[in-house]
XYZ file of C-alpha atoms in Angstrom:
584
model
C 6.287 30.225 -21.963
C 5.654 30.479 -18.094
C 7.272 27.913 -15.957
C 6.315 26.558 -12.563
C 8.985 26.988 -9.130
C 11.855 23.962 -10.395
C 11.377 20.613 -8.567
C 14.467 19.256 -7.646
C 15.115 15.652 -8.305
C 17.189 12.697 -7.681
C 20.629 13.581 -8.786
C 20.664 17.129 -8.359
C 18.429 18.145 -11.907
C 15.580 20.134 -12.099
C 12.126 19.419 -13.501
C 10.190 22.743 -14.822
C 6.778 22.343 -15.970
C 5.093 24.617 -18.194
C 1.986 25.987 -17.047
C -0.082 26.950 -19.917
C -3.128 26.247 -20.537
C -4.254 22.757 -20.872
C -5.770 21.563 -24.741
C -8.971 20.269 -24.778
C -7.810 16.721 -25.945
C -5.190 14.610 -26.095
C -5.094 11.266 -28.206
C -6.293 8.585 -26.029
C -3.031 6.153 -25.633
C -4.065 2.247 -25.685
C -4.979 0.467 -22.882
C -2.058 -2.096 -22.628
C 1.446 -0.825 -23.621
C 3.506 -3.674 -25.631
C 6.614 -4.222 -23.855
C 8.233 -4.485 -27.387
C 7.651 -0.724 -27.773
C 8.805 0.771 -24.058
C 10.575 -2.131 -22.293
C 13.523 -1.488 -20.413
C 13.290 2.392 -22.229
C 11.517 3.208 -18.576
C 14.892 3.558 -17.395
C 16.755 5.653 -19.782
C 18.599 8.695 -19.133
C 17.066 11.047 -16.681
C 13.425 9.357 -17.696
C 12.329 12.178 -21.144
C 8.892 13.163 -20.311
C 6.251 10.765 -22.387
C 4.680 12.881 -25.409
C 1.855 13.745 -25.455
C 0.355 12.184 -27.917
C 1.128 8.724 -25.982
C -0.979 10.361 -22.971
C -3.304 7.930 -21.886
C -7.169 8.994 -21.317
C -7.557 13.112 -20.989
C -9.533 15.389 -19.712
C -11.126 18.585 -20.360
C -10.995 21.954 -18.839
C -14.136 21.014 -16.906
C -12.367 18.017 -15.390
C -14.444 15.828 -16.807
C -12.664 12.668 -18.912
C -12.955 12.849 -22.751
C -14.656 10.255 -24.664
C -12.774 7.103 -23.690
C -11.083 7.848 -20.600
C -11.897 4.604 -18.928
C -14.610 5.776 -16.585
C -12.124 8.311 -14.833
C -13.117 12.096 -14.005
C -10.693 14.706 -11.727
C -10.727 17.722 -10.712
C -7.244 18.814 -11.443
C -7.189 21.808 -8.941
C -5.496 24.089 -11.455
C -4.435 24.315 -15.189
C -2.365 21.422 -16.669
C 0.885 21.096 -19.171
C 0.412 20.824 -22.630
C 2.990 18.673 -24.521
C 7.172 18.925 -23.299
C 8.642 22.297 -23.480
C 11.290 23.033 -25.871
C 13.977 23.070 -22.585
C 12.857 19.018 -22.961
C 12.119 19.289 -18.972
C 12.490 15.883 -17.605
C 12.544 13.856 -14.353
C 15.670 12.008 -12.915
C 15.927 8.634 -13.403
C 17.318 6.438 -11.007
C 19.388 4.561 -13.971
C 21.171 7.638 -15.113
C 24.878 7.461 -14.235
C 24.432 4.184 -12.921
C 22.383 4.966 -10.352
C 25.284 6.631 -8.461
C 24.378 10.826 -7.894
C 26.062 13.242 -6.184
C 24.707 14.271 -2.310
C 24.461 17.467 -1.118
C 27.625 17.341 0.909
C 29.507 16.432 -2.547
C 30.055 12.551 -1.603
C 28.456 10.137 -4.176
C 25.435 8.763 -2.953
C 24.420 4.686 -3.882
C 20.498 4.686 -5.085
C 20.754 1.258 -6.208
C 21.452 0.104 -3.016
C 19.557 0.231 0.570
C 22.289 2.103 2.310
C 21.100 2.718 5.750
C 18.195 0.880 8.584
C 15.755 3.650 7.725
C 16.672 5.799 11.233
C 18.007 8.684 9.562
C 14.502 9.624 8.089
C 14.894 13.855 6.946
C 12.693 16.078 6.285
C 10.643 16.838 3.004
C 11.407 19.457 0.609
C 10.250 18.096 -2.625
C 7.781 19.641 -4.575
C 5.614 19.488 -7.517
C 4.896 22.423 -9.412
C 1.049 24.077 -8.651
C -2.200 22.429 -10.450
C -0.011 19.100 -10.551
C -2.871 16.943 -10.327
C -3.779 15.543 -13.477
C -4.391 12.212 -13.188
C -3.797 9.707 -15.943
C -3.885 5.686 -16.698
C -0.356 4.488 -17.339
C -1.158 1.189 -18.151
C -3.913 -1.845 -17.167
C -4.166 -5.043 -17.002
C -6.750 -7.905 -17.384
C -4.586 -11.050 -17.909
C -5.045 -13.168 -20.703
C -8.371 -15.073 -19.227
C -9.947 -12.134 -18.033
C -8.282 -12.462 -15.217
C -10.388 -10.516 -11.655
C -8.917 -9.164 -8.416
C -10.158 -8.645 -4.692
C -7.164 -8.164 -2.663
C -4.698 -5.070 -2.631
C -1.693 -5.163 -6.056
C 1.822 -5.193 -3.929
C 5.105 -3.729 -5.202
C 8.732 -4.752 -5.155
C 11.610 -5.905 -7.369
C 11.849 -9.112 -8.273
C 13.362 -9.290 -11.640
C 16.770 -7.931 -13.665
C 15.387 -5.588 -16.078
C 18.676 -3.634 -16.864
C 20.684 -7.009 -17.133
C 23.013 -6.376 -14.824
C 23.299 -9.416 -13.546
C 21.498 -8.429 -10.309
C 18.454 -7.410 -8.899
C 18.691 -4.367 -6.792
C 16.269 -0.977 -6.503
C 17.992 0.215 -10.292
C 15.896 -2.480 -11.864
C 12.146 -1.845 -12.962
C 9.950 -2.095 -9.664
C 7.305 -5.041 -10.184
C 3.769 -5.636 -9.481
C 2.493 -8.619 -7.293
C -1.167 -9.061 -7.850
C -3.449 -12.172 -7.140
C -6.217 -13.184 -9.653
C -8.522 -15.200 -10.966
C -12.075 -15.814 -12.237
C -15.323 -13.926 -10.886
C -16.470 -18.026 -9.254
C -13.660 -17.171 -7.137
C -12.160 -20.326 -8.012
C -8.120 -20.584 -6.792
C -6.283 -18.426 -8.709
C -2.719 -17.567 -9.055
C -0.200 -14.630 -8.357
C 0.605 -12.872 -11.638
C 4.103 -10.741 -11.846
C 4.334 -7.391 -14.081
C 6.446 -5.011 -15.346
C 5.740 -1.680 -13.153
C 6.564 0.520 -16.507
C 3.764 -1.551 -19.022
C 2.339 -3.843 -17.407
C 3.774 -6.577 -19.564
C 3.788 -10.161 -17.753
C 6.803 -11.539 -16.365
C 5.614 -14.958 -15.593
C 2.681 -16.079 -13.428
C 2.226 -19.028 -10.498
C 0.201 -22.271 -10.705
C -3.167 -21.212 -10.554
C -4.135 -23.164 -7.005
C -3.741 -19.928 -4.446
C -6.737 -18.699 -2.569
C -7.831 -14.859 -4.056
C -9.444 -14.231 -1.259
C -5.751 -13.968 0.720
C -3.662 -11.159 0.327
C 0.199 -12.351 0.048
C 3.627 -10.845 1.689
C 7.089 -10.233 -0.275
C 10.446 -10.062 1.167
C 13.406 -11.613 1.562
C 12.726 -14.360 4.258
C 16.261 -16.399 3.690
C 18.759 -13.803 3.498
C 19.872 -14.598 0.275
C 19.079 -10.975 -0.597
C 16.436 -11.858 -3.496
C 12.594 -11.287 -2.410
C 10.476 -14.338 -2.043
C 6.475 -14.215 -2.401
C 4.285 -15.669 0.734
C 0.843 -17.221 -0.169
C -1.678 -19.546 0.878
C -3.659 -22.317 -0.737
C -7.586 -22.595 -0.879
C -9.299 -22.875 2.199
C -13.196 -23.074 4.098
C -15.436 -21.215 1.597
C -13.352 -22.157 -1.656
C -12.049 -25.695 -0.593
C -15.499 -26.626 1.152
C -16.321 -26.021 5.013
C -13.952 -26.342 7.371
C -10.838 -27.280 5.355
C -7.701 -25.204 5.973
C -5.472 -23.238 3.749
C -1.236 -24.175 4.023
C 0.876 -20.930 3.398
C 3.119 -21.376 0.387
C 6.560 -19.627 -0.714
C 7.957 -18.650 -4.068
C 11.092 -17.805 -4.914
C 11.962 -13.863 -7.351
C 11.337 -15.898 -10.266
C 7.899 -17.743 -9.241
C 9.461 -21.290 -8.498
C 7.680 -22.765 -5.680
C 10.075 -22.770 -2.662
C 8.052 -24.768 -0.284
C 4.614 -25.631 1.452
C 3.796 -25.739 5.031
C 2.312 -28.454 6.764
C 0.444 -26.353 9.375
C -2.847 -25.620 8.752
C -4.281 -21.883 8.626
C -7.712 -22.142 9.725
C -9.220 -19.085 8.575
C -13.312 -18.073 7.697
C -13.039 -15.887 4.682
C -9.591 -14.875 3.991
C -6.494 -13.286 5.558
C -3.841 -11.319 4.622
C -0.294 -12.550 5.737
C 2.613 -10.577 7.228
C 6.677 -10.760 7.269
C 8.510 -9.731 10.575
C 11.466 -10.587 12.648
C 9.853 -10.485 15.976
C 11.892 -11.806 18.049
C 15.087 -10.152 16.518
C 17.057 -13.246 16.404
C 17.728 -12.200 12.585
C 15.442 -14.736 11.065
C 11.868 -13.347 9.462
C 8.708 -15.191 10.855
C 5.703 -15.190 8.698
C 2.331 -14.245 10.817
C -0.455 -15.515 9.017
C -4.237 -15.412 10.891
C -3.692 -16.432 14.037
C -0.735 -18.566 13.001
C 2.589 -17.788 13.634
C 5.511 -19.408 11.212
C 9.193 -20.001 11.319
C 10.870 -18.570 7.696
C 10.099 -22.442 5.842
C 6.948 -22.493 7.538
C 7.092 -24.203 10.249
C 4.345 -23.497 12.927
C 5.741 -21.884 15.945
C 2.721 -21.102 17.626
C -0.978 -20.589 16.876
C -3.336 -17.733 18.828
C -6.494 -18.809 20.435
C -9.242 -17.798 17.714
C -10.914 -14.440 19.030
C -14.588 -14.593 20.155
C -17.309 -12.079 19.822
C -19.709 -12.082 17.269
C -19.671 -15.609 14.259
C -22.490 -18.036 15.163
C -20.233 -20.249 16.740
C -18.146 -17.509 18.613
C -15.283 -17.497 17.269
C -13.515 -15.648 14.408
C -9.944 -15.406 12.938
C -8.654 -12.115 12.541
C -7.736 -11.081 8.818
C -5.254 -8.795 8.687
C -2.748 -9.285 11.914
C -0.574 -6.424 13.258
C 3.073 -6.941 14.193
C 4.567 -3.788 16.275
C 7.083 -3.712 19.692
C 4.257 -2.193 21.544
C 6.002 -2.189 25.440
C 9.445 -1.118 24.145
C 11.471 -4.213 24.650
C 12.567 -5.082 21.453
C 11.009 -7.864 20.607
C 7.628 -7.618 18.709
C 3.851 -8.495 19.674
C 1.113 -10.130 17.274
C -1.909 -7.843 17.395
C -5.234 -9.495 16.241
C -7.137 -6.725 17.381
C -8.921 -7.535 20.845
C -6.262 -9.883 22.190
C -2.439 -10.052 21.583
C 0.358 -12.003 22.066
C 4.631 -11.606 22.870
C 6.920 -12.679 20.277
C 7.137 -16.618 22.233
C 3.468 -16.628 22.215
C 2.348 -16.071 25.466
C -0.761 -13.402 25.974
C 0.238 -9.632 26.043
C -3.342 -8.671 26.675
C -7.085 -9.259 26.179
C -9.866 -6.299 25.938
C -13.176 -8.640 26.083
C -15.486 -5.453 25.884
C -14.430 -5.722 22.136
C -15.512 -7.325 19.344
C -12.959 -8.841 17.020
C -11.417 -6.503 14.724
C -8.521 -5.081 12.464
C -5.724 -3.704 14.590
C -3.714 -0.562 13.161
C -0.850 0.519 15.140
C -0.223 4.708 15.438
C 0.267 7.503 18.165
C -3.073 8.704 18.892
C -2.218 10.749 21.982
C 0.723 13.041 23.738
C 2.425 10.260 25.009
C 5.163 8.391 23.330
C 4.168 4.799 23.575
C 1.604 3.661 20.404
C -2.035 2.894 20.771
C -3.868 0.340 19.351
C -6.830 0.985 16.809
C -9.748 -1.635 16.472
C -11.998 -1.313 13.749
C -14.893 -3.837 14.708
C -18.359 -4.106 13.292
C -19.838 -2.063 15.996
C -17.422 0.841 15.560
C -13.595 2.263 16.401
C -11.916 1.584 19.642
C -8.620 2.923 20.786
C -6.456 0.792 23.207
C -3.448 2.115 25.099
C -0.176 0.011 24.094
C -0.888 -2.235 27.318
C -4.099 -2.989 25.851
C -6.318 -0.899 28.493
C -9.706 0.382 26.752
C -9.320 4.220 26.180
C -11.961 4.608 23.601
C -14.740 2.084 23.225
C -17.080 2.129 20.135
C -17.116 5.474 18.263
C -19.016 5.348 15.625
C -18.385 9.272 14.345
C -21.033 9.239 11.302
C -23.778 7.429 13.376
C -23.432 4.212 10.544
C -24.552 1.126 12.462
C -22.730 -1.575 13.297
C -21.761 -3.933 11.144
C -20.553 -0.507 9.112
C -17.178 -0.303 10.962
C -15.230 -3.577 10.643
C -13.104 -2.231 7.813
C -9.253 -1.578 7.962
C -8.151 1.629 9.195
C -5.633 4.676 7.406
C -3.502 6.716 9.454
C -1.438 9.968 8.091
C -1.294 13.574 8.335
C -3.959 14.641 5.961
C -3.952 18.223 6.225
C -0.586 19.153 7.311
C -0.663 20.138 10.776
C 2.191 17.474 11.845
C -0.527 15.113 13.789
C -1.909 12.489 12.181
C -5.625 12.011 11.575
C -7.315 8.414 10.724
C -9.400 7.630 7.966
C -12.256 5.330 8.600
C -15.023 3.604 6.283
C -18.338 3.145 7.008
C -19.832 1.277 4.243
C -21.831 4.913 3.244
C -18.766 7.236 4.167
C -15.358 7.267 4.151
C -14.364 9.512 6.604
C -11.293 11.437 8.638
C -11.243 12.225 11.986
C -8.996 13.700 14.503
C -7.283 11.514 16.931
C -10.450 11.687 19.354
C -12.832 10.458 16.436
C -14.264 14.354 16.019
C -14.882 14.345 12.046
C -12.554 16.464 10.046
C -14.653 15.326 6.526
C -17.195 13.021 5.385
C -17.505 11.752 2.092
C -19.994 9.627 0.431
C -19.281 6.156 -0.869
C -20.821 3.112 -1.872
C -19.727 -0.482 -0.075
C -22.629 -1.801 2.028
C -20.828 -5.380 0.365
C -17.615 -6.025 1.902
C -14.511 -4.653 3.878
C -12.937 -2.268 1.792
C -9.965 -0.020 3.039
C -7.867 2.919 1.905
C -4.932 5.005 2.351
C -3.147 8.112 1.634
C 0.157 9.950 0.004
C 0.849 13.516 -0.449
C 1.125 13.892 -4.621
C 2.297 17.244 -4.656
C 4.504 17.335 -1.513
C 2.488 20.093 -0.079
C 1.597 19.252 3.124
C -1.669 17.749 2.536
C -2.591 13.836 1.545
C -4.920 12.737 -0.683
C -6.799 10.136 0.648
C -7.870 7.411 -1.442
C -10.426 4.564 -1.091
C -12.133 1.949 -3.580
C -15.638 0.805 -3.191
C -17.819 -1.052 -4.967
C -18.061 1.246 -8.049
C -14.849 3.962 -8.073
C -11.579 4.645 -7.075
C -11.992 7.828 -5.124
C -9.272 10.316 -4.463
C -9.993 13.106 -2.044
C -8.405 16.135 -0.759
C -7.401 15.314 2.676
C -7.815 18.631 4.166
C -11.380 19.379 3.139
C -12.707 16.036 1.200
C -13.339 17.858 -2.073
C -12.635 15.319 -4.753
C -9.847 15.294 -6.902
C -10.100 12.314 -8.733
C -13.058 9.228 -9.220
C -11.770 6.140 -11.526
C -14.215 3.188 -12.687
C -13.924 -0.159 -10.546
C -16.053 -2.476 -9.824
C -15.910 -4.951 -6.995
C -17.805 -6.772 -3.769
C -15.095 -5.529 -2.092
C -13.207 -7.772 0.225
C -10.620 -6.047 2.280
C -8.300 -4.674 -1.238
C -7.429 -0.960 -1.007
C -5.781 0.958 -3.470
C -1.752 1.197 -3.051
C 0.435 3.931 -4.220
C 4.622 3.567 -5.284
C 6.993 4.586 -8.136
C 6.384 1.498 -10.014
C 8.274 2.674 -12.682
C 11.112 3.892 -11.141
C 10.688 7.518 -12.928
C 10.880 9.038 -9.311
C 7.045 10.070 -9.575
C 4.310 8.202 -7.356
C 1.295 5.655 -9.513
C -1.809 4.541 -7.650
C -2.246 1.011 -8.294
C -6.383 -0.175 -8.080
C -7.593 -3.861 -8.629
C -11.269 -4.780 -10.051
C -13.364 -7.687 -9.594
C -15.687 -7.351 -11.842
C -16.117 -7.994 -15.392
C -16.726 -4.567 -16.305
C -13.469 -3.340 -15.225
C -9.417 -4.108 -15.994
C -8.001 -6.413 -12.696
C -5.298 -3.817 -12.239
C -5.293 -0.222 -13.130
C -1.999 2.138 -13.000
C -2.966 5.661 -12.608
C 0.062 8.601 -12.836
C 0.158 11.936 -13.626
C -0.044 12.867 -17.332
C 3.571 14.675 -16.852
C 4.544 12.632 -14.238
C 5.059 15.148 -11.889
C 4.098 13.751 -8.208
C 6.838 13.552 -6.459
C 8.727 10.285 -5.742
C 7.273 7.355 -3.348
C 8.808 4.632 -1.862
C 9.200 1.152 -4.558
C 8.345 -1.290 -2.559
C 4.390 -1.922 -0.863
C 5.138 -5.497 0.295
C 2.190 -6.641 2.460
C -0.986 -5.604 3.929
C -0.481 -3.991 6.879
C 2.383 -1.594 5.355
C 3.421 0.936 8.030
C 6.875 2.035 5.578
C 9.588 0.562 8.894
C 8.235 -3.146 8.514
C 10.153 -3.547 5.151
C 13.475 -1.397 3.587
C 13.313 -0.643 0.310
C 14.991 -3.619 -1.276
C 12.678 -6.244 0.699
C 15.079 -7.348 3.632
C 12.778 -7.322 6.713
C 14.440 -5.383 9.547
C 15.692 -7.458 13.028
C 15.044 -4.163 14.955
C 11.531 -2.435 12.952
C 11.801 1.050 14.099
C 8.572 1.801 15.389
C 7.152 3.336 12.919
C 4.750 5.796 15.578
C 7.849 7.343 16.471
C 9.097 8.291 13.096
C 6.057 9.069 10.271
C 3.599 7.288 12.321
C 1.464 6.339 9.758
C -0.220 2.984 8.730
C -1.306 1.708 5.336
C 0.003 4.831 3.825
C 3.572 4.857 1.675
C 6.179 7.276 2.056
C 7.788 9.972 -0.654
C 11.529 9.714 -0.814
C 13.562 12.685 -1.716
C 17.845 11.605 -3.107
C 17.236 8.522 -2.109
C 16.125 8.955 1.856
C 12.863 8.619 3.221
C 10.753 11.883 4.398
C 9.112 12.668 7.343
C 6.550 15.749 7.861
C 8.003 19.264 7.922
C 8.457 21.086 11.206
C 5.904 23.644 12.100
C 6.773 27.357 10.388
């Protein structure tokens, strides 16, 4: 039997993956795993490789999925394993030995445990064997109502799964996701097992689905809490505001503001120190909170293009954009310092989504505004540098969809992916296209993102309209993967971690639709993607806003100075976080 180049792992062991030729079926594994049968078993020795026969949904050699695959075709880009060798290859497992492994300067090295302030980033070595891509659904879920989704599943651990006695990055990573009925009556936040989907306990159902939530640890008491909001406007009736409330790990309701968050049709909420006075502050719409939500300060509303003239951004930026160490709030055309005073104002654009990257030579960030009448770049001071590009000719309102930056094909500068309700789209830095693909979401605000599977230089870029999850290859576009959804699309996006802790990457998708699961977990059949990041904690996920174990940061480093990236996750390799490869 051939095997692959070894991958090495977390703890020093090697993964070898057979390459011969793939069988033309494998038994189609049920949809929802019992937690009975796998439970804490995620987290055994080293993680054994899953049989075969408990593969979920396969595919042929055509790439096409056999019969009950849930909807999802690939093209796998190569031939894939059959069942474990007879070595019993297997990945490392951040519960083996305790989750204490040996570095490679011979010191013991603590992986249960955020050890450093995510400044010593190295560079990535990891890789998965060739013709890796075969996707895969791990597990779904639809909730025991029939339960829909419309804003992006978030990761983090909240719950003692090896019964330790404490919750730390050892335990099972969880899943955070928001739903409720297709009326999009208030729902509630629901709280799963990463490894089978099996529910941990869910909140009162009185949340607005509409907002997407924030997790981390805004006390300091070193246990992540969740950060939502209550119905507001279009689901409470016009013109009523929603309050932000707080949950503790285990779902027990911590507190509810009293300041209102005016918003039109939802928001997504953020966690940041940014003053760097230690304590978190919760940025919510235009609203800016103290850590028991207590209004600070609220932003004018932005004008530009609403009947009335005024609109409230939905997914606010945070990000140290002068240098002074102390962070601004970024709705997109205007911003504001940390005490709440104006930073800047560009009125020659339309309200927008902000995402915050290094899109030229220099070393301070810019600022990228998706509006409805296309992408604009600002320089960090707010001065216009690019007004309006619309690269695929899509008319405005096409463009006012949140924005993906990473390096998609490998040439250490990062490229940004863009939606245009008929394409999805990367471009260079200057908007030039690199690829166009088409897509489907003329409905809503849909976004995306990206994470390099096979830790070989070049992303896949993912993005979920109306109909499919669609997985691209980010150097040319060719498709790699297209999963069943179905959704109006709000602004949800698929999100990629280890959410098993098995130190290979799942893509988490949400549906809302009653033709599709709310949440779908999609691995690779022999889980061979190399390891990302366990935590995805919040919307506007840049990586530096959060460490692995939820503590926000007091000093973020800038995250355009390190990976810049935005809305894109991270692999880790022993532990550390990666950063791009040097040239040669």
């Amino acid at each position: 039997m051939a095997l692959s180049r070894t991958k090495l792992c977390r703890g020093g062991r090697e993964y070898r993956s057979p390459q011969n030729d793939r069988p033309p079926t494998l038994a189609p594994r049920s949809i929802r795993l019992s937690a009975a049968a796998i439970g804490v078993a995620a987290l055994a020795a080293c993680g054994a490789r899953r049989d075969a026969d408990s593969a979920g949904p396969s595919f042929d050699g055509s790439g096409t999925s056999a019969e009950g695959s849930a909807g999802i075709t690939a093209e796998a880009g190569g031939p894939g394993p059959t069942a474990a060798d007879e070595s019993g290859g297997a990945k490392f497992d951040v519960a083996d030995g305790g989750g204490v492994s040996t570095s490679a300067e011979g010191g013991p090295t603590d992986l249960c445990h955020v050890v450093d302030e995510m400044d010593a980033v190295g560079d990535c070595s990891e890789e998965a064997p060739a013709g890796s891509f075969d996707p895969d659904t791990q597990w779904t879920w639809t909730g025991p109502g029939g339960e829909v989704s419309i804003v992006p599943a978030l990761v983090a651990n909240l719950t003692d799964d090896n019964g330790d006695g404490e919750i730390n990055l050892c335990d099972v990573p969880d899943v955070v996701v928001v739903a409720g009925s297709l009326t999009f009556a208030p729902a509630a936040i629901w709280v799963l097992d990463g490894a089978t989907g099996a529910e941990h306990f869910s909140t009162q159902g009185w949340l607005d689905p509409l907002v997407t939530p924030a997790l981390g640890d805004i006390d300091g008491d070193g246990l992540i809490e969740i950060v939502a909001a209550t119905p507001g406007n279009t689901l409470g009736g016009v013109g009523d505001p929603s309050f932000l409330v707080a949950f503790e790990h285990d779902g027990k309701m911590k507190w509810q503001s009293t300041s209102p968050i005016d918003h039109s049709q939802g928001f997504a909420i953020a966690l940041a120190d940014i003053d760097a006075d230690g304590d978190v502050e919760i940025i919510a719409d235009d609203t800016v909170t103290d850590e028991n939500g207590q209004a600070l300060w609220v932003a004018p509303p932005q004008v530009g293009w609403t009947e009335n003239d005024t609109f409230h951004c939905t997914a606010t930026a945070v990000a140290d954009l002068d240098g002074d160490g102390q962070q601004e709030i970024i709705l997109g055309k205007t911003a504001y310092r940390a005490d709440g005073t104006q930073y800047y104002n560009a009125p020659s654009l339309e309200p927008g989504f902000p995402q915050i990257a290094n899109l030229d030579d220099d070393p301070m960030p810019e600022i990228l505004v998706t509006t409805r009448a296309g992408a604009s770049v600002l320089e960090h001071d707010g001065t216009v540098k690019l007004l309006n590009a619309t690269p695929t000719g899509d008319l405005a309102p096409a463009w006012f969809r949140p924005a993906t930056v990473h390096d998609f094909d490998g040439d250490n500068v990062s490229e940004v992916a863009l939606s245009s309700a008929s394409h999805y789209s990367v471009v260079e830095r200057d908007m030039q296209i690199v690829w166009t693909a088409a897509v489907l979401d003329a409905s809503g605000w849909s976004a995306g993102t990206a994470f390099d599977f096979l830790g070989d230089g070049v992303a896949e870029a993912m993005y979920s309209d109306e109909i499919d999850l669609h997985v691209f290859d980010g150097g040319d576009g060719a498709p790699r993967l297209t999963s069943a959804r179905e959704s109006p699309t709000l602004i949800e996006y698929p999100t990629v971690a280890d959410v098993d802790n098995d130190g290979s990457a799942e893509i988490l998708v949400v549906s809302f639709g009653a033709g599709a699961p709310a949440l779908q977990v999609i691995r690779d059949r022999e889980d061979r993607w190399i390891q990302a990041r366990r935590i995805w904690n919040q919307h506007t996920y840049h990586v530096t806003n959060v460490r692995e174990d939820g503590t926000i940061p007091q000093h973020e480093v800038p995250s355009w100075q390190s990976l810049n990236t935005y809305r894109t996750n991270a692999q880790i390799e022993g532990g550390s976080l990666c950063k791009p490869r040097p040239e040669g």
